[in-house]
Amino acid sequence: MFETAVVCTDLSDDSDALVECAGELGVLGVSRVVLAHVVDVFEHPEFGSLPESADSERYESQLAYLERCGLDVIVDTPIGHTSYSIDETAIAHGATLIVMGSHGLGLTETGFSGSVSSDLVRVTERPVLLIPTQSLARDAKNRCARLVDKVLYPTDFSEHARRAEGLLEQIASRGSHEIVLLHIREIRLPGGPTVSLLGHEEGLEGAERSALDRLRRRLLDYGAGEVRVEVEFGLPPETVARAVTSGRFTLVVIGRKGRSPQIDGSLGSVSDAVVRATGVPVLLMPGGEPDLPRGVPGRGRLR
């Protein structure tokens, strides 16, 4: 599935949980890891070399841990704007996955500074696995070893959502025990609250039902143990967020943007709600071409 992954460390306490999780990425087919620590000279211009002493020891410890997990590890220390440097590191090493930590407070609050996760998802064409390091801190190794056990895939049949279907097929081929295909249809009662009814497939239109059924059969053919279709009526961001906090799932797979014209920041409102709410890893599939502004800062590497 993913042979090479860039694992982003900021050498914080939380990054140790991220590295523990990365040690179990063999469940996604990862055999080679690029352990990347970006020195953001635009935010810290005083940095001209790698942090020393305790930070350097932590870097060495994280490297050694990944090697003990049987992974082929490369250390890379790019200098530049963090989000662009991470993406360029992935390109340079032929990585097909980027792994980074999240505090589960939305893409503007991460283990890095500012909006780096948001920027990264906006500019990269590669899937990004966000790991909620605080919620996994005490059991990261075991929980990440079960990453593909029970997978949630919210879909609105948009082009961006369907780009994630290829990821689902590969996850199914890795022996996923259960995949839930969740479709939300928005409905409001006049003068009343949003109605949410789980499992009422009679609310599906013919084309939607056919699309979900085709995907369900395809995932079973790829090796998934069970694939279930669930339909809810309600507001998509709140309804999906409620599903991902139910404790039922070990991984959420979602496209970057949906149909909604009300896009929150660089993500669709549903994607952002998932990242804010979840205590489980989220695999985001970026949509379309990378959104690169002109004059992106250059990069280098520490020697």
Short mmCIF file of C-alpha atoms in Angstrom, two decimals:
data_model
loop_
_atom_site.label_atom_id
_atom_site.label_comp_id
_atom_site.label_asym_id
_atom_site.label_seq_id
_atom_site.Cartn_x
_atom_site.Cartn_y
_atom_site.Cartn_z
CA MET A 1 0.00 0.00 0.00
CA PHE A 2 2.44 2.64 1.23
CA GLU A 3 6.07 1.55 0.98
CA THR A 4 7.76 4.79 2.07
CA ALA A 5 6.36 7.29 4.58
CA VAL A 6 7.66 10.62 5.83
CA VAL A 7 7.21 10.76 9.61
CA CYS A 8 7.36 14.34 10.91
CA THR A 9 8.88 14.85 14.34
CA ASP A 10 9.11 18.13 16.23
CA LEU A 11 11.10 16.44 19.05
CA SER A 12 8.38 17.20 21.59
CA ASP A 13 7.03 14.75 24.18
CA ASP A 14 4.02 14.11 21.95
CA SER A 15 6.26 13.18 19.05
CA ASP A 16 7.37 10.06 20.93
CA ALA A 17 3.80 8.74 20.68
CA LEU A 18 3.79 9.57 16.99
CA VAL A 19 6.99 7.58 16.48
CA GLU A 20 5.57 4.64 18.46
CA CYS A 21 2.60 4.67 16.12
CA ALA A 22 4.87 4.94 13.08
CA GLY A 23 6.64 1.79 14.24
CA GLU A 24 3.41 -0.11 13.50
CA LEU A 25 2.81 1.29 10.02
CA GLY A 26 3.63 -2.09 8.53
CA VAL A 27 -0.14 -2.62 8.70
CA LEU A 28 -0.32 -0.08 5.85
CA GLY A 29 2.58 -1.69 3.98
CA VAL A 30 5.21 0.80 5.16
CA SER A 31 8.74 -0.66 5.21
CA ARG A 32 10.79 2.51 4.84
CA VAL A 33 10.51 5.68 6.94
CA VAL A 34 11.98 9.12 6.44
CA LEU A 35 12.20 10.62 9.92
CA ALA A 36 12.02 14.34 9.18
CA HIS A 37 12.66 17.24 11.52
CA VAL A 38 12.17 20.57 9.79
CA VAL A 39 14.09 23.61 11.01
CA ASP A 40 11.78 26.48 10.08
CA VAL A 41 14.20 29.35 9.56
CA PHE A 42 11.31 31.68 8.77
CA GLU A 43 9.96 31.19 12.26
CA HIS A 44 13.29 30.55 14.00
CA PRO A 45 15.96 32.38 11.99
CA GLU A 46 18.48 31.87 14.77
CA PHE A 47 18.60 28.13 14.03
CA GLY A 48 21.59 27.33 11.87
CA SER A 49 22.01 23.71 12.89
CA LEU A 50 20.13 20.89 14.54
CA PRO A 51 19.12 21.40 18.15
CA GLU A 52 21.64 19.78 20.43
CA SER A 53 21.74 17.97 23.80
CA ALA A 54 18.31 16.68 24.88
CA ASP A 55 16.68 17.29 21.49
CA SER A 56 19.50 15.54 19.68
CA GLU A 57 19.26 12.59 22.06
CA ARG A 58 15.52 12.33 21.47
CA TYR A 59 16.10 12.35 17.71
CA GLU A 60 18.59 9.49 18.06
CA SER A 61 16.20 7.62 20.36
CA GLN A 62 13.31 7.94 17.88
CA LEU A 63 15.54 6.75 15.05
CA ALA A 64 16.69 3.74 17.07
CA TYR A 65 13.11 2.85 18.01
CA LEU A 66 11.95 2.77 14.38
CA GLU A 67 14.93 0.61 13.42
CA ARG A 68 14.09 -1.83 16.23
CA CYS A 69 10.63 -2.10 14.69
CA GLY A 70 12.26 -3.49 11.56
CA LEU A 71 11.90 -0.38 9.42
CA ASP A 72 14.52 0.99 7.06
CA VAL A 73 15.02 4.54 8.40
CA ILE A 74 16.48 7.63 6.76
CA VAL A 75 16.96 10.86 8.71
CA ASP A 76 16.29 14.11 6.87
CA THR A 77 16.59 17.61 8.32
CA PRO A 78 15.30 20.12 5.79
CA ILE A 79 15.50 23.85 6.38
CA GLY A 80 12.67 26.09 5.22
CA HIS A 81 8.96 26.68 5.63
CA THR A 82 7.68 23.61 7.46
CA SER A 83 4.71 22.55 5.33
CA TYR A 84 6.48 23.02 1.99
CA SER A 85 9.63 21.36 3.26
CA ILE A 86 7.69 18.31 4.40
CA ASP A 87 6.01 17.96 1.03
CA GLU A 88 9.29 18.42 -0.83
CA THR A 89 10.92 15.85 1.44
CA ALA A 90 8.20 13.38 0.48
CA ILE A 91 8.81 14.10 -3.20
CA ALA A 92 12.59 13.78 -2.85
CA HIS A 93 12.34 10.35 -1.21
CA GLY A 94 9.47 9.01 -3.30
CA ALA A 95 7.22 8.77 -0.24
CA THR A 96 3.53 8.06 -0.82
CA LEU A 97 2.37 8.91 2.72
CA ILE A 98 3.04 11.73 5.18
CA VAL A 99 2.50 11.07 8.91
CA MET A 100 2.24 13.86 11.44
CA GLY A 101 0.81 14.53 14.88
CA SER A 102 -2.41 16.29 15.75
CA HIS A 103 -3.82 17.40 19.09
CA GLY A 104 -7.36 16.75 17.90
CA LEU A 105 -8.13 20.48 18.10
CA GLY A 106 -8.43 21.08 14.41
CA LEU A 107 -5.81 21.59 11.77
CA THR A 108 -4.71 24.92 13.20
CA GLU A 109 -3.62 23.37 16.49
CA THR A 110 -1.01 20.66 15.96
CA GLY A 111 2.28 19.42 17.29
CA PHE A 112 3.89 21.99 15.01
CA SER A 113 3.55 25.74 14.90
CA GLY A 114 0.57 27.64 13.56
CA SER A 115 -1.35 26.15 10.66
CA VAL A 116 1.31 23.79 9.34
CA SER A 117 -1.01 20.79 9.04
CA SER A 118 -3.60 22.87 7.25
CA ASP A 119 -0.95 24.24 4.90
CA LEU A 120 0.47 20.78 4.26
CA VAL A 121 -2.88 19.22 3.35
CA ARG A 122 -3.53 22.18 1.07
CA VAL A 123 -0.27 21.89 -0.88
CA THR A 124 0.42 18.15 -1.04
CA GLU A 125 -1.00 15.58 -3.42
CA ARG A 126 -0.06 12.78 -1.04
CA PRO A 127 -2.29 11.19 1.60
CA VAL A 128 -1.69 12.56 5.09
CA LEU A 129 -2.14 10.41 8.20
CA LEU A 130 -2.90 12.58 11.23
CA ILE A 131 -2.18 10.90 14.55
CA PRO A 132 -3.86 12.34 17.69
CA THR A 133 -0.76 11.94 19.83
CA GLN A 134 -2.26 13.01 23.16
CA SER A 135 -5.15 10.54 23.06
CA LEU A 136 -2.86 7.71 21.90
CA ALA A 137 0.07 8.54 24.16
CA ARG A 138 -0.42 5.68 26.63
CA ASP A 139 -1.21 2.97 24.08
CA ALA A 140 0.06 4.23 20.73
CA LYS A 141 1.88 1.03 19.77
CA ASN A 142 -1.06 -1.31 20.35
CA ARG A 143 -3.73 0.97 18.94
CA CYS A 144 -1.77 1.70 15.78
CA ALA A 145 -1.08 -2.00 15.29
CA ARG A 146 -4.89 -2.34 14.95
CA LEU A 147 -5.14 0.65 12.62
CA VAL A 148 -7.12 -1.06 9.84
CA ASP A 149 -9.38 -3.17 12.07
CA LYS A 150 -12.50 -0.96 11.95
CA VAL A 151 -12.53 1.81 9.38
CA LEU A 152 -15.03 4.63 8.85
CA TYR A 153 -15.43 6.20 5.43
CA PRO A 154 -17.83 9.19 5.27
CA THR A 155 -18.81 9.99 1.68
CA ASP A 156 -21.03 12.53 -0.07
CA PHE A 157 -20.31 11.09 -3.56
CA SER A 158 -18.27 14.17 -4.46
CA GLU A 159 -15.19 13.84 -6.66
CA HIS A 160 -12.94 14.64 -3.68
CA ALA A 161 -14.60 11.99 -1.53
CA ARG A 162 -14.30 9.35 -4.24
CA ARG A 163 -10.57 9.97 -4.58
CA ALA A 164 -10.27 8.24 -1.20
CA GLU A 165 -11.90 5.05 -2.51
CA GLY A 166 -8.55 3.83 -3.82
CA LEU A 167 -7.17 4.10 -0.28
CA LEU A 168 -10.12 2.06 0.97
CA GLU A 169 -9.44 -0.68 -1.56
CA GLN A 170 -5.85 -0.94 -0.39
CA ILE A 171 -6.92 -0.95 3.26
CA ALA A 172 -9.37 -3.75 2.49
CA SER A 173 -6.52 -5.72 0.93
CA ARG A 174 -4.55 -5.36 4.19
CA GLY A 175 -7.17 -7.46 6.00
CA SER A 176 -9.52 -4.85 7.45
CA HIS A 177 -12.10 -6.56 9.67
CA GLU A 178 -14.86 -4.01 9.13
CA ILE A 179 -15.40 -0.95 6.91
CA VAL A 180 -18.42 1.31 7.43
CA LEU A 181 -19.56 3.45 4.48
CA LEU A 182 -21.36 6.41 6.01
CA HIS A 183 -23.53 8.70 3.90
CA ILE A 184 -25.18 11.80 5.35
CA ARG A 185 -28.28 13.38 3.85
CA GLU A 186 -28.96 16.83 5.21
CA ILE A 187 -32.48 17.44 6.49
CA ARG A 188 -34.09 19.99 8.79
CA LEU A 189 -37.56 20.14 10.26
CA PRO A 190 -39.28 23.54 9.92
CA GLY A 191 -38.83 25.33 13.22
CA GLY A 192 -37.24 22.26 14.75
CA PRO A 193 -33.91 20.48 15.18
CA THR A 194 -32.07 18.50 12.56
CA VAL A 195 -33.34 14.93 12.31
CA SER A 196 -30.77 12.14 12.53
CA LEU A 197 -31.93 8.59 11.84
CA LEU A 198 -29.29 5.86 11.66
CA GLY A 199 -29.61 2.98 9.25
CA HIS A 200 -32.65 4.10 7.27
CA GLU A 201 -31.49 3.19 3.78
CA GLU A 202 -34.91 3.93 2.33
CA GLY A 203 -33.77 7.56 2.35
CA LEU A 204 -31.24 6.80 -0.38
CA GLU A 205 -31.88 7.68 -3.98
CA GLY A 206 -31.35 4.97 -6.58
CA ALA A 207 -28.02 6.29 -7.84
CA GLU A 208 -26.67 6.71 -4.29
CA ARG A 209 -27.74 3.22 -3.31
CA SER A 210 -26.13 1.75 -6.42
CA ALA A 211 -22.86 3.63 -5.85
CA LEU A 212 -22.59 2.46 -2.24
CA ASP A 213 -23.48 -1.11 -3.18
CA ARG A 214 -20.85 -1.20 -5.92
CA LEU A 215 -18.21 0.12 -3.51
CA ARG A 216 -19.30 -2.36 -0.85
CA ARG A 217 -18.94 -5.33 -3.22
CA ARG A 218 -15.60 -4.04 -4.49
CA LEU A 219 -14.17 -3.75 -0.97
CA LEU A 220 -15.33 -7.28 -0.15
CA ASP A 221 -13.57 -8.50 -3.31
CA TYR A 222 -10.40 -6.77 -2.12
CA GLY A 223 -10.52 -8.76 1.12
CA ALA A 224 -12.45 -6.75 3.72
CA GLY A 225 -14.07 -8.99 6.33
CA GLU A 226 -17.31 -7.00 6.49
CA VAL A 227 -18.52 -3.84 4.74
CA ARG A 228 -21.59 -2.07 6.09
CA VAL A 229 -23.59 0.82 4.66
CA GLU A 230 -25.01 3.32 7.15
CA VAL A 231 -27.12 6.35 6.33
CA GLU A 232 -27.85 9.26 8.63
CA PHE A 233 -29.99 12.35 8.17
CA GLY A 234 -28.61 15.52 9.73
CA LEU A 235 -25.95 18.20 9.36
CA PRO A 236 -22.88 16.49 7.85
CA PRO A 237 -20.13 18.03 10.06
CA GLU A 238 -21.92 17.37 13.36
CA THR A 239 -23.22 13.95 12.30
CA VAL A 240 -19.86 12.66 11.09
CA ALA A 241 -18.11 14.10 14.15
CA ARG A 242 -20.55 12.18 16.35
CA ALA A 243 -19.75 8.96 14.47
CA VAL A 244 -15.99 9.32 14.82
CA THR A 245 -16.25 9.93 18.59
CA SER A 246 -18.40 6.84 19.12
CA GLY A 247 -15.40 4.67 19.98
CA ARG A 248 -16.29 2.18 17.26
CA PHE A 249 -13.47 2.93 14.84
CA THR A 250 -9.68 2.59 14.67
CA LEU A 251 -9.23 4.77 11.55
CA VAL A 252 -11.19 7.39 9.61
CA VAL A 253 -10.58 7.74 5.85
CA ILE A 254 -11.90 10.92 4.26
CA GLY A 255 -11.45 13.11 1.20
CA ARG A 256 -10.19 16.64 1.75
CA LYS A 257 -13.20 18.55 0.41
CA GLY A 258 -16.84 17.75 -0.14
CA ARG A 259 -19.75 19.29 -1.99
CA SER A 260 -20.39 22.10 0.43
CA PRO A 261 -19.62 25.56 -0.95
CA GLN A 262 -18.91 26.65 2.63
CA ILE A 263 -15.29 25.60 2.90
CA ASP A 264 -13.65 26.09 6.28
CA GLY A 265 -10.06 27.12 5.72
CA SER A 266 -8.26 24.70 3.43
CA LEU A 267 -10.52 21.74 4.22
CA GLY A 268 -14.14 20.98 3.74
CA SER A 269 -16.26 21.57 6.82
CA VAL A 270 -16.78 17.82 7.32
CA SER A 271 -13.05 17.05 7.10
CA ASP A 272 -12.24 19.78 9.59
CA ALA A 273 -14.98 18.61 11.98
CA VAL A 274 -13.55 15.09 11.88
CA VAL A 275 -10.03 16.26 12.73
CA ARG A 276 -11.33 18.46 15.54
CA ALA A 277 -13.45 15.73 17.08
CA THR A 278 -11.60 12.48 16.66
CA GLY A 279 -9.30 10.71 19.05
CA VAL A 280 -8.41 8.13 16.39
CA PRO A 281 -6.07 8.48 13.40
CA VAL A 282 -7.43 10.20 10.29
CA LEU A 283 -6.19 9.40 6.79
CA LEU A 284 -6.86 12.42 4.57
CA MET A 285 -6.83 12.15 0.81
CA PRO A 286 -6.07 15.57 -0.70
CA GLY A 287 -8.19 16.51 -3.69
CA GLY A 288 -7.10 17.93 -7.02
CA GLU A 289 -3.88 19.69 -7.79
CA PRO A 290 -1.76 21.20 -4.99
CA ASP A 291 -2.60 24.80 -4.18
CA LEU A 292 0.83 26.42 -4.40
CA PRO A 293 1.12 30.19 -4.12
CA ARG A 294 3.84 31.95 -6.03
CA GLY A 295 7.13 32.64 -4.36
CA VAL A 296 7.27 29.51 -2.17
CA PRO A 297 10.40 29.75 0.00
CA GLY A 298 13.29 27.57 -1.02
CA ARG A 299 14.66 24.80 1.10
CA GLY A 300 17.93 23.26 2.10
CA ARG A 301 19.30 20.67 4.46
CA LEU A 302 21.43 20.74 7.54
CA ARG A 303 24.85 19.17 7.25
#
